[in-house]
PDB file of C-alpha atoms (C1' of nucleotides) in Angstrom:
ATOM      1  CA  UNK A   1     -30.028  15.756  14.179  1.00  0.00           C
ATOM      2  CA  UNK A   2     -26.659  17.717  13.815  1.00  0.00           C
ATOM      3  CA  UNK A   3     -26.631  17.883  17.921  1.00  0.00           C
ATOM      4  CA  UNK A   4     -23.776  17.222  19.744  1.00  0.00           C
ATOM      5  CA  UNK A   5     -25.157  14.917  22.222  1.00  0.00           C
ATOM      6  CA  UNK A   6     -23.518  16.220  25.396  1.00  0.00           C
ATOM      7  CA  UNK A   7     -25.299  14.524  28.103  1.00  0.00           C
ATOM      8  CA  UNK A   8     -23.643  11.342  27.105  1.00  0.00           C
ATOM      9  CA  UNK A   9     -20.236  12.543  27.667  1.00  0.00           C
ATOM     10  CA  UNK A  10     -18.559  13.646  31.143  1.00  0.00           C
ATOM     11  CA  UNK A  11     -17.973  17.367  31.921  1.00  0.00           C
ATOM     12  CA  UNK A  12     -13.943  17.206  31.280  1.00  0.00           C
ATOM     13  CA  UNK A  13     -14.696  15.666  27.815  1.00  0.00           C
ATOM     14  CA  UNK A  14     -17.239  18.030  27.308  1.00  0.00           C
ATOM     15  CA  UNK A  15     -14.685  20.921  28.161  1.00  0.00           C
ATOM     16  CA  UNK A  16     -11.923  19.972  26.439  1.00  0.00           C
ATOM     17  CA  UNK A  17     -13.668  19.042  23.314  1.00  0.00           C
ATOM     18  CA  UNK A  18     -14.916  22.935  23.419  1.00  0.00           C
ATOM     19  CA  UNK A  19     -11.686  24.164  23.854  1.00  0.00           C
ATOM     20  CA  UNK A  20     -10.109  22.226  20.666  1.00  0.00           C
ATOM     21  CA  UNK A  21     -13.335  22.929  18.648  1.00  0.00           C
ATOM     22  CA  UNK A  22     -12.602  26.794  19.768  1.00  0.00           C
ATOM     23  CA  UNK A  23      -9.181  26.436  18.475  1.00  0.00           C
ATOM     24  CA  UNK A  24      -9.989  24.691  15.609  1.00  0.00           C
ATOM     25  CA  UNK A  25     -10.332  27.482  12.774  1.00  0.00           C
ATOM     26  CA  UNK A  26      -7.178  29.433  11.329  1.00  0.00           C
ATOM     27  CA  UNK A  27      -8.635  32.420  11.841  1.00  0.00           C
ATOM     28  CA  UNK A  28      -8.647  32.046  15.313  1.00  0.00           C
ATOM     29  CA  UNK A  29      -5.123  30.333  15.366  1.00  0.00           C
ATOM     30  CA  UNK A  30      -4.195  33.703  13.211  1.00  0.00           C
ATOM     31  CA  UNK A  31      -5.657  36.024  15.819  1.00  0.00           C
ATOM     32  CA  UNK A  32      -4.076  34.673  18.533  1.00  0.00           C
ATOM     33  CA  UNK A  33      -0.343  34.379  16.907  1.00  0.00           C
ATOM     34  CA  UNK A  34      -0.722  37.622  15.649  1.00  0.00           C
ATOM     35  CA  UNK A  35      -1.873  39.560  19.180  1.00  0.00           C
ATOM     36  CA  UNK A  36       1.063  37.605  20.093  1.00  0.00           C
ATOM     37  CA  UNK A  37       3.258  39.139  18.286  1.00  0.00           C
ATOM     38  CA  UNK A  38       1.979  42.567  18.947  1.00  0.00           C
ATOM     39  CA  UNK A  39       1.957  43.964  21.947  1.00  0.00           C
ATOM     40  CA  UNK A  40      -0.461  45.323  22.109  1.00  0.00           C
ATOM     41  CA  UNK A  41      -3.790  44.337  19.817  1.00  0.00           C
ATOM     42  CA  UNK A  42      -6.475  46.131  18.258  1.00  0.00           C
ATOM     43  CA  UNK A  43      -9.120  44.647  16.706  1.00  0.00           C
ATOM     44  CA  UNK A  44      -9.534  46.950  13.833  1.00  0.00           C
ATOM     45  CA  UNK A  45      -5.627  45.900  13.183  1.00  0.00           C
ATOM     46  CA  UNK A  46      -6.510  42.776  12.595  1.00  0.00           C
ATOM     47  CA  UNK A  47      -9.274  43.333  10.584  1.00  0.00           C
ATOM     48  CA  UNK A  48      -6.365  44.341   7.626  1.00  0.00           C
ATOM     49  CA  UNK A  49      -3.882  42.168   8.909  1.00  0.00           C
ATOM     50  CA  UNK A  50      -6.626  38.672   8.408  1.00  0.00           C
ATOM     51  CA  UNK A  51      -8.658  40.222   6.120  1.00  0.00           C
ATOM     52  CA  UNK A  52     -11.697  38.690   7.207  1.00  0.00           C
ATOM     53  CA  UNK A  53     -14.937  41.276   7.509  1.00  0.00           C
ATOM     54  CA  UNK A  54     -15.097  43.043  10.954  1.00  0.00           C
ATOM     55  CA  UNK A  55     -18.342  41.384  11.985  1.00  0.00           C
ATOM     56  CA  UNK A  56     -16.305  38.043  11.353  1.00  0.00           C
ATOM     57  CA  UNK A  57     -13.391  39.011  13.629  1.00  0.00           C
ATOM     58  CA  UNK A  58     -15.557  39.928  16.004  1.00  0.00           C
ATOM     59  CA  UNK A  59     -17.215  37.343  15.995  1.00  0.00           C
ATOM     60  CA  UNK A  60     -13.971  35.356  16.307  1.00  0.00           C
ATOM     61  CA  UNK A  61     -12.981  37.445  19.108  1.00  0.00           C
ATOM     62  CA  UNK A  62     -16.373  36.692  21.245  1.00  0.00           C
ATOM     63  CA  UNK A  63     -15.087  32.644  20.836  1.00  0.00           C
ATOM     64  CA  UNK A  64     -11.353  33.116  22.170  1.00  0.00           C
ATOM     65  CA  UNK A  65     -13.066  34.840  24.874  1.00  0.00           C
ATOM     66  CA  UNK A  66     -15.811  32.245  25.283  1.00  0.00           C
ATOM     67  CA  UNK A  67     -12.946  30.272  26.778  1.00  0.00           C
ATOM     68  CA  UNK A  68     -10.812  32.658  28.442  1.00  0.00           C
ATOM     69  CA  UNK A  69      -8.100  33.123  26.398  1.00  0.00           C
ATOM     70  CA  UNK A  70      -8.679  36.714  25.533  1.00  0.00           C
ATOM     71  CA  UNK A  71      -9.337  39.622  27.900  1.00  0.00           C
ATOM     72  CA  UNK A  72     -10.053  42.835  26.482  1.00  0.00           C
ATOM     73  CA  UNK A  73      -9.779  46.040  27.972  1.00  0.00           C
ATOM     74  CA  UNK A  74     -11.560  49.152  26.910  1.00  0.00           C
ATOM     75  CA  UNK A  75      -8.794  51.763  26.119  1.00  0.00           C
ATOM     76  CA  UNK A  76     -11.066  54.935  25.105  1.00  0.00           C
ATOM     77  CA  UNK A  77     -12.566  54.554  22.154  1.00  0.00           C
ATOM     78  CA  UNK A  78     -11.051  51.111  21.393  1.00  0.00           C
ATOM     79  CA  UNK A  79     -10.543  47.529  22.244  1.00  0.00           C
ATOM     80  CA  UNK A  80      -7.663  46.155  23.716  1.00  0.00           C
ATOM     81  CA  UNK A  81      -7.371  42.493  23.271  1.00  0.00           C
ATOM     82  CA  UNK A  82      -5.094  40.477  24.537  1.00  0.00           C
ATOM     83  CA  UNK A  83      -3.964  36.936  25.743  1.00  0.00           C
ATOM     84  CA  UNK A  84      -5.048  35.730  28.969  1.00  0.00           C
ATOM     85  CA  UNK A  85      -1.117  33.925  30.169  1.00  0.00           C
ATOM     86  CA  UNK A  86      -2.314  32.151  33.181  1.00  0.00           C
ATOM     87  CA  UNK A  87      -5.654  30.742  31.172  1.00  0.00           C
ATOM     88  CA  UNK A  88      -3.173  30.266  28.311  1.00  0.00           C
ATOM     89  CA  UNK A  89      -1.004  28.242  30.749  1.00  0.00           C
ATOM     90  CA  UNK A  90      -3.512  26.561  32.365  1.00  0.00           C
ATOM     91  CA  UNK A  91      -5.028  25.058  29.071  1.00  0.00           C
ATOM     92  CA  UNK A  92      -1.625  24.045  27.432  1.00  0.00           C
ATOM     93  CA  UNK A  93      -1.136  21.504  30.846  1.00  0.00           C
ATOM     94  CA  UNK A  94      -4.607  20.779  30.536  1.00  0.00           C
ATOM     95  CA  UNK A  95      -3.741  19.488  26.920  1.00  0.00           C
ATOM     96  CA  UNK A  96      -1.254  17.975  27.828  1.00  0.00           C
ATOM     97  CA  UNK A  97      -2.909  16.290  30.593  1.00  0.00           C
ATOM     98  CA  UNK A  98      -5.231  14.690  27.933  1.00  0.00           C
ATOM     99  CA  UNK A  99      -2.265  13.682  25.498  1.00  0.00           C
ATOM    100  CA  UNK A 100      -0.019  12.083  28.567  1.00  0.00           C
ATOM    101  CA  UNK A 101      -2.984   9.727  30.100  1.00  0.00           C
ATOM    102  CA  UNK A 102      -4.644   8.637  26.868  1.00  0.00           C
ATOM    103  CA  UNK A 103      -1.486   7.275  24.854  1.00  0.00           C
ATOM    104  CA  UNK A 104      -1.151   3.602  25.452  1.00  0.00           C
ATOM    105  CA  UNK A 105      -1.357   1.102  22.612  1.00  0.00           C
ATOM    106  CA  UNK A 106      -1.976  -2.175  21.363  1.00  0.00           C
ATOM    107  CA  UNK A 107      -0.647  -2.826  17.842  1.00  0.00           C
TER     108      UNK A 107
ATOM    109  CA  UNK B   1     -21.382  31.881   2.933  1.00  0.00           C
ATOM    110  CA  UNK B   2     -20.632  29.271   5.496  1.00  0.00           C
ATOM    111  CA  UNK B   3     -16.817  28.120   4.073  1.00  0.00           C
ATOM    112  CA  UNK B   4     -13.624  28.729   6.244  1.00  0.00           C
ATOM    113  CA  UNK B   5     -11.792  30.862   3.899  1.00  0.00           C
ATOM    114  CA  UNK B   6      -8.580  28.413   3.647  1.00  0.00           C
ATOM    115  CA  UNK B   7      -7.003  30.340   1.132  1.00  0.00           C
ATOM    116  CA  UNK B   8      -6.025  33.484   3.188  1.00  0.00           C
ATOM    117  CA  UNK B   9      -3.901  31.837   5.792  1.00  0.00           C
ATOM    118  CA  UNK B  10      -0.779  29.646   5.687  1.00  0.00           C
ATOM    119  CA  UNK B  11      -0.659  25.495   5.630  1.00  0.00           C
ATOM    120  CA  UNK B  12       0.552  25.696   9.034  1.00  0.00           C
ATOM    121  CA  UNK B  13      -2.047  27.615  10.306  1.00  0.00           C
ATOM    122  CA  UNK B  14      -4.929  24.970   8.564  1.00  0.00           C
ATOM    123  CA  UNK B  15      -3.285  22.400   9.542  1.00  0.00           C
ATOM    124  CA  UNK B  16      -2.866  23.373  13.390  1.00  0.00           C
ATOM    125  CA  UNK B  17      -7.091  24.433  12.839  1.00  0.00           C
ATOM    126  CA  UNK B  18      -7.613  20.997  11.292  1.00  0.00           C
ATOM    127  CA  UNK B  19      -5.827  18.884  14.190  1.00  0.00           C
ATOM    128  CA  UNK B  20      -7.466  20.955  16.812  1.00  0.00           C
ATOM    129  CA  UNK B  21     -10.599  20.663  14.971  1.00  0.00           C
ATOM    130  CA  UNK B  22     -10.784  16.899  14.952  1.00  0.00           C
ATOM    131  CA  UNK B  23     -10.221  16.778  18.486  1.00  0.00           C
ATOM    132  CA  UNK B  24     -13.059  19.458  19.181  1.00  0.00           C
ATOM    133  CA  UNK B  25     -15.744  16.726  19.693  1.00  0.00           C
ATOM    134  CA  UNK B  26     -16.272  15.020  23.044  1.00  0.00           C
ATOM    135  CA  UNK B  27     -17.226  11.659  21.514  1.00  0.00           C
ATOM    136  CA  UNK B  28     -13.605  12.090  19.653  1.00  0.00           C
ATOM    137  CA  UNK B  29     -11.919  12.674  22.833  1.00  0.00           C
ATOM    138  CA  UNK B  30     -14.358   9.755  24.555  1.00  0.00           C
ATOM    139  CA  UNK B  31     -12.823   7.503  21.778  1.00  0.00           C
ATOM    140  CA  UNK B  32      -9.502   8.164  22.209  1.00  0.00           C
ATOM    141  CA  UNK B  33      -9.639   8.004  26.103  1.00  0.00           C
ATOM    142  CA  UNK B  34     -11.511   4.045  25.938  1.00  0.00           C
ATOM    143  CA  UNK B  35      -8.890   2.917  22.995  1.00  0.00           C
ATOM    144  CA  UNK B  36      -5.880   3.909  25.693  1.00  0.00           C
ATOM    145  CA  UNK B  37      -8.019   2.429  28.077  1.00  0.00           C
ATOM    146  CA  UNK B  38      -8.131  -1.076  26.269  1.00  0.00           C
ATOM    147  CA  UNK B  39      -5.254  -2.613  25.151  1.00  0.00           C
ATOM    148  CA  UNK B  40      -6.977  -3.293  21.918  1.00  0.00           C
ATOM    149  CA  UNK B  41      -9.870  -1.656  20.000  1.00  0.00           C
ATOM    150  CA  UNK B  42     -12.805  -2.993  18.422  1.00  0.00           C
ATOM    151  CA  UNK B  43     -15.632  -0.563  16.536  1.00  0.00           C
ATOM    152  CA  UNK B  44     -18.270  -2.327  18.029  1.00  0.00           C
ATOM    153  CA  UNK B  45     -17.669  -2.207  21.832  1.00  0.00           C
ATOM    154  CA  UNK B  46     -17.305   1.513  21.172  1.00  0.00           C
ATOM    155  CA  UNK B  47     -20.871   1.331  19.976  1.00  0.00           C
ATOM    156  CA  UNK B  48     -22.112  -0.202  23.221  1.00  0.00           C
ATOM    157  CA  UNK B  49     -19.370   2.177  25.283  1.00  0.00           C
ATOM    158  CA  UNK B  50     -19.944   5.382  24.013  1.00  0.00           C
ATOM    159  CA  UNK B  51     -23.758   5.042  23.016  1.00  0.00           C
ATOM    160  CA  UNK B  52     -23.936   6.556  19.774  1.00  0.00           C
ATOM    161  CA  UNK B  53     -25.301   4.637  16.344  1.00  0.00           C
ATOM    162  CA  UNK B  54     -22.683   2.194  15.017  1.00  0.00           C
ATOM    163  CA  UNK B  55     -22.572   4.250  11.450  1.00  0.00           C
ATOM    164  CA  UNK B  56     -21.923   7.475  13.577  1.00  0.00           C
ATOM    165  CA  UNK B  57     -19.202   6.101  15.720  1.00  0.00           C
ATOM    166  CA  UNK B  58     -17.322   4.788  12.115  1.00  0.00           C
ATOM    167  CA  UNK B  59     -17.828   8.244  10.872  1.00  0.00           C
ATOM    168  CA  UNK B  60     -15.801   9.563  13.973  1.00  0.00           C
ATOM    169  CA  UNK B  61     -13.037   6.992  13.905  1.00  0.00           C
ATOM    170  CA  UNK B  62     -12.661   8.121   9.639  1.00  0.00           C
ATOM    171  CA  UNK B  63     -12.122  11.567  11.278  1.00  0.00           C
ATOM    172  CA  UNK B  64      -9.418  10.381  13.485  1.00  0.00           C
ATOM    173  CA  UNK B  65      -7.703   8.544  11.233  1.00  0.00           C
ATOM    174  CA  UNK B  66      -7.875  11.244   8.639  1.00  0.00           C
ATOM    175  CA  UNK B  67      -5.207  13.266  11.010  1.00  0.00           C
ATOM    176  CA  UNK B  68      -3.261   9.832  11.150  1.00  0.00           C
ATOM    177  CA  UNK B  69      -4.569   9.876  15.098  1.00  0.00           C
ATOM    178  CA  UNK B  70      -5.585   6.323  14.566  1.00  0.00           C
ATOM    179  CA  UNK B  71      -4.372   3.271  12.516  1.00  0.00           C
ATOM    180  CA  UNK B  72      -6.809   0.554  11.405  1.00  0.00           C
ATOM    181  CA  UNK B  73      -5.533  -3.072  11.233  1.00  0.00           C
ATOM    182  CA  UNK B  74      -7.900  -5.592   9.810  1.00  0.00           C
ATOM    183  CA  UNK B  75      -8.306  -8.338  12.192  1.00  0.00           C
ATOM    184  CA  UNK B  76     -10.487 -11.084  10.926  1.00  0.00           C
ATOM    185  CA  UNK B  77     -13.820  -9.718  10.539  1.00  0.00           C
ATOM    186  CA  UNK B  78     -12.991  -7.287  12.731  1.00  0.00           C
ATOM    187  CA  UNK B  79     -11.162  -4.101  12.643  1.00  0.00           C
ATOM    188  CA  UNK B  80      -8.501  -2.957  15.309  1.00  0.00           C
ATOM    189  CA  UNK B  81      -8.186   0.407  15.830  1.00  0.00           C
ATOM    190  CA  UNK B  82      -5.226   1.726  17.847  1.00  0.00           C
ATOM    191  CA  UNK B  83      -3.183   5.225  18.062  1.00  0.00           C
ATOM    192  CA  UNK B  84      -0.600   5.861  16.527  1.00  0.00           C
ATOM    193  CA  UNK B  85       2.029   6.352  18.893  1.00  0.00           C
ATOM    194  CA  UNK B  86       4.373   8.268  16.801  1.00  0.00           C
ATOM    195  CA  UNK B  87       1.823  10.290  15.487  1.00  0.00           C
ATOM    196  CA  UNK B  88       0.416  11.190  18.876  1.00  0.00           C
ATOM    197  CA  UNK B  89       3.421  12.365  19.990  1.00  0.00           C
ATOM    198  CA  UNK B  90       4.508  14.453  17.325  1.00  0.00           C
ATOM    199  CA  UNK B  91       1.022  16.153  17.134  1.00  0.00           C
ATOM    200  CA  UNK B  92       1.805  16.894  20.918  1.00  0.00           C
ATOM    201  CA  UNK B  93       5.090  18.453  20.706  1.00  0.00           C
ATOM    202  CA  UNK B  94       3.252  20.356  17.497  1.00  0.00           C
ATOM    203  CA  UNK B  95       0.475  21.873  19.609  1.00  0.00           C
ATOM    204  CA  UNK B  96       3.048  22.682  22.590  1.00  0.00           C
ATOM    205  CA  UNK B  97       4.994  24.449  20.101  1.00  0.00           C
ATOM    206  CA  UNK B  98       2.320  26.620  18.632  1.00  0.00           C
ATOM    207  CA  UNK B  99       1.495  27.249  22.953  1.00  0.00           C
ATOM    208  CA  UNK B 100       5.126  28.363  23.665  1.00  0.00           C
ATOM    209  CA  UNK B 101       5.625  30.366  20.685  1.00  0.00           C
ATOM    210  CA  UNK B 102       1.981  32.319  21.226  1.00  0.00           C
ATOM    211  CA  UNK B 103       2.138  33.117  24.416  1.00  0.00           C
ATOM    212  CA  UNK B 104       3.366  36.659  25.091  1.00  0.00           C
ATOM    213  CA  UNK B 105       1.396  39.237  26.609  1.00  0.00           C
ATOM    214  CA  UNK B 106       0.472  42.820  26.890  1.00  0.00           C
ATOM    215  CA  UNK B 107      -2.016  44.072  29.444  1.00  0.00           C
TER     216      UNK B 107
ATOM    217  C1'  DT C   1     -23.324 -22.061   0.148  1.00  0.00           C
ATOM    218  C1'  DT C   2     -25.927 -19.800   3.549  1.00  0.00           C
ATOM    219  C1'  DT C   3     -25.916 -17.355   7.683  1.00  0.00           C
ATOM    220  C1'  DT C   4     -24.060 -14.302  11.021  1.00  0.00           C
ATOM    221  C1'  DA C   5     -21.203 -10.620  12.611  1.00  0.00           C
ATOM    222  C1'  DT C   6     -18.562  -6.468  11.883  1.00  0.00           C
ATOM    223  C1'  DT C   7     -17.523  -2.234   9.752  1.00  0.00           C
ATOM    224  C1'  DA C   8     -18.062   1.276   5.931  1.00  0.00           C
ATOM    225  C1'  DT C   9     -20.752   4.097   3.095  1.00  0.00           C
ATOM    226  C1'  DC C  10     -24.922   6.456   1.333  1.00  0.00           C
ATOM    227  C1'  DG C  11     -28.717   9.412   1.825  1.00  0.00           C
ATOM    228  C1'  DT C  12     -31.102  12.476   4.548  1.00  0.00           C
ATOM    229  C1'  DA C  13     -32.803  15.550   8.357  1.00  0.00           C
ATOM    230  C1'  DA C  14     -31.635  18.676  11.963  1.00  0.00           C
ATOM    231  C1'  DT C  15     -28.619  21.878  13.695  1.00  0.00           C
ATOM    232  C1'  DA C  16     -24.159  24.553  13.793  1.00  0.00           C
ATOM    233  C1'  DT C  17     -20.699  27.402  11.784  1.00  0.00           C
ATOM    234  C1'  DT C  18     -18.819  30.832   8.796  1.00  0.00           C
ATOM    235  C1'  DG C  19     -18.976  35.150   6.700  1.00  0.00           C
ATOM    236  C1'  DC C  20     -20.830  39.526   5.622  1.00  0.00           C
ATOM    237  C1'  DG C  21     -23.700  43.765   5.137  1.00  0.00           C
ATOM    238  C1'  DA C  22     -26.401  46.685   7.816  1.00  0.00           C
ATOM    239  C1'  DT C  23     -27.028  48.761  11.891  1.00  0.00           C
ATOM    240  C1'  DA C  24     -26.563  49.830  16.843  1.00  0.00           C
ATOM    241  C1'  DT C  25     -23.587  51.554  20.439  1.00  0.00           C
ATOM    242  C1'  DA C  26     -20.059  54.174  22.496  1.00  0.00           C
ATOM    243  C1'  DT C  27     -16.341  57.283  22.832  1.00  0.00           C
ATOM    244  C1'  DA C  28     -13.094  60.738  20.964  1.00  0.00           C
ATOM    245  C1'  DA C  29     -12.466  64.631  18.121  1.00  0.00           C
ATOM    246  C1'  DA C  30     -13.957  68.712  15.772  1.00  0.00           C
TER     247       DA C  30
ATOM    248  C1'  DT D   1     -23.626  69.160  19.224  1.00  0.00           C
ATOM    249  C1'  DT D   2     -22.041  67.006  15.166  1.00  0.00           C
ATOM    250  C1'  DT D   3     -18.902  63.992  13.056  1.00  0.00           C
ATOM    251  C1'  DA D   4     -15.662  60.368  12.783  1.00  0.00           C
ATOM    252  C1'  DT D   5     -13.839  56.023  14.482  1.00  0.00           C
ATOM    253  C1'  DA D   6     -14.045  51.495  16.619  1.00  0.00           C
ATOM    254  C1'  DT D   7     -16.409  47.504  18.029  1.00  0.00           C
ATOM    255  C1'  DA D   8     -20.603  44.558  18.834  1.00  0.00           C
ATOM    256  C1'  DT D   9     -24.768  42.600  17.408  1.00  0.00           C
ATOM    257  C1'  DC D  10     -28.548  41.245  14.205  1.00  0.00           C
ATOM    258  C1'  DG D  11     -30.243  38.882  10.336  1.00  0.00           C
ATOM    259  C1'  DC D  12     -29.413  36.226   6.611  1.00  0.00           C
ATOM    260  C1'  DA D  13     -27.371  32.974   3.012  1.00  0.00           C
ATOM    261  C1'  DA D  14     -24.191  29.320   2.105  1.00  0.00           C
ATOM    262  C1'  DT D  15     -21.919  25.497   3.664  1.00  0.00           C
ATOM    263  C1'  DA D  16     -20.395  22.087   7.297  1.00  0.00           C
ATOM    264  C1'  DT D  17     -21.223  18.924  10.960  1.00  0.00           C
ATOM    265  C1'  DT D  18     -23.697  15.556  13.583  1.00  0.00           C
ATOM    266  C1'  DA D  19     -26.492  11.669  13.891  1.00  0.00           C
ATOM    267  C1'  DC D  20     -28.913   7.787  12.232  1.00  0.00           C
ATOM    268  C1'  DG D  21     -31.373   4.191   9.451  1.00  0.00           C
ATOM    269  C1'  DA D  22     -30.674   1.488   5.546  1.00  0.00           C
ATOM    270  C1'  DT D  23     -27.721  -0.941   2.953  1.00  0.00           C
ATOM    271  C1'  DA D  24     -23.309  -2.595   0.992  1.00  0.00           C
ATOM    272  C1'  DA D  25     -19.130  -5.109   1.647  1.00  0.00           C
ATOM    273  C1'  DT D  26     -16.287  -8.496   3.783  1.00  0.00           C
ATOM    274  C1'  DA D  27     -14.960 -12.429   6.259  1.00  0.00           C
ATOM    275  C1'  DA D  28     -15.766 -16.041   9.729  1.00  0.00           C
ATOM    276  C1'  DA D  29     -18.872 -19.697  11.081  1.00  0.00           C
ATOM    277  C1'  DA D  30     -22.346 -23.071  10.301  1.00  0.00           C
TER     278       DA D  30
END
DNA sequence: TTTTATTATCGTAATATTGCGATATATAAA
DNA sequence: TTTATATATCGCAATATTACGATAATAAAA
């Protein structure tokens, strides 16, 4: 086993399942504060800044962009990654979609 | 290697990655959704709800709970499981604050 | 006490993730 | 053209996660 059963599960918890799981690895929570603080981000910065091998921020990279929160833009010989605000924005009410309608109790 | 290298960020950053983790699994979010749904939560209907073996279900409620998520009351021979209100909410405000504090842009 | 019902835990198999070195690719600089 | 720099991808090893059957533990019911 080890699957993730998807099929048993609706498309929106499917999708917002990936989108924690995506976030869920300090690296990746790194990454993103730290482009945020740049202005500008390179990923050969952050390869010094994490210190994480380049294949692994790379790798990293490919996942924040696997759900739109990270555009990059070629800029010569280098990569210019940054945060995607409207995706950004669209996934924090998203979140907090999930966290306003599931938050009754019982005990 | 295979291990999140913990060591190299800070405790907020793990624990964001650890929250956002936990929640990165659609049977997790299918959980949470049918214990708001119900007024009160019992292992077993999730069993028959969510249609995944009884032992895997308990292994995703331990999950939940370990990020305080959920709250266990023993009820009888049966267990309630409910969210923790408080807890919800400050996890919430948590993950909105890491969203407005990462959000600035370049490109 | 014995049986039944409910949940937790153990052990295990299958798959996924993390991390890295090596290498490929692409562009700028010399 | 050659060299240097930056990033992506491949292949692999180590570890983590997911799922489940079997079984343990606990408490109500018979």
């Amino acid at each position: 086993m080890g699957v993730t059963k998807t099929q048993i599960f609706d498309e929106r918890q499917n999708e917002l399942a990936h989108f924690f799981k995506v976030l869920g690895h300090p690296a990746r929570i790194a990454i993103l504060q730290y482009i945020s603080k740049q202005n500008a981000c390179i990923c050969n910065d952050l390869v010094e800044e994490i210190g994480l091998a380049q294949a692994t921020i790379s790798q990293h990279l490919k996942e924040l962009k696997s759900i739109g929160l990270l555009k990059g833009e070629i800029e010569g010989k280098r990569m210019c990654y940054c945060i995607d605000l409207d995706r950004w924005n669209a996934l924090q009410q998203s979140l907090n979609s999930f966290f306003n309608t599931t938050k009754h109790n019982c005990c």
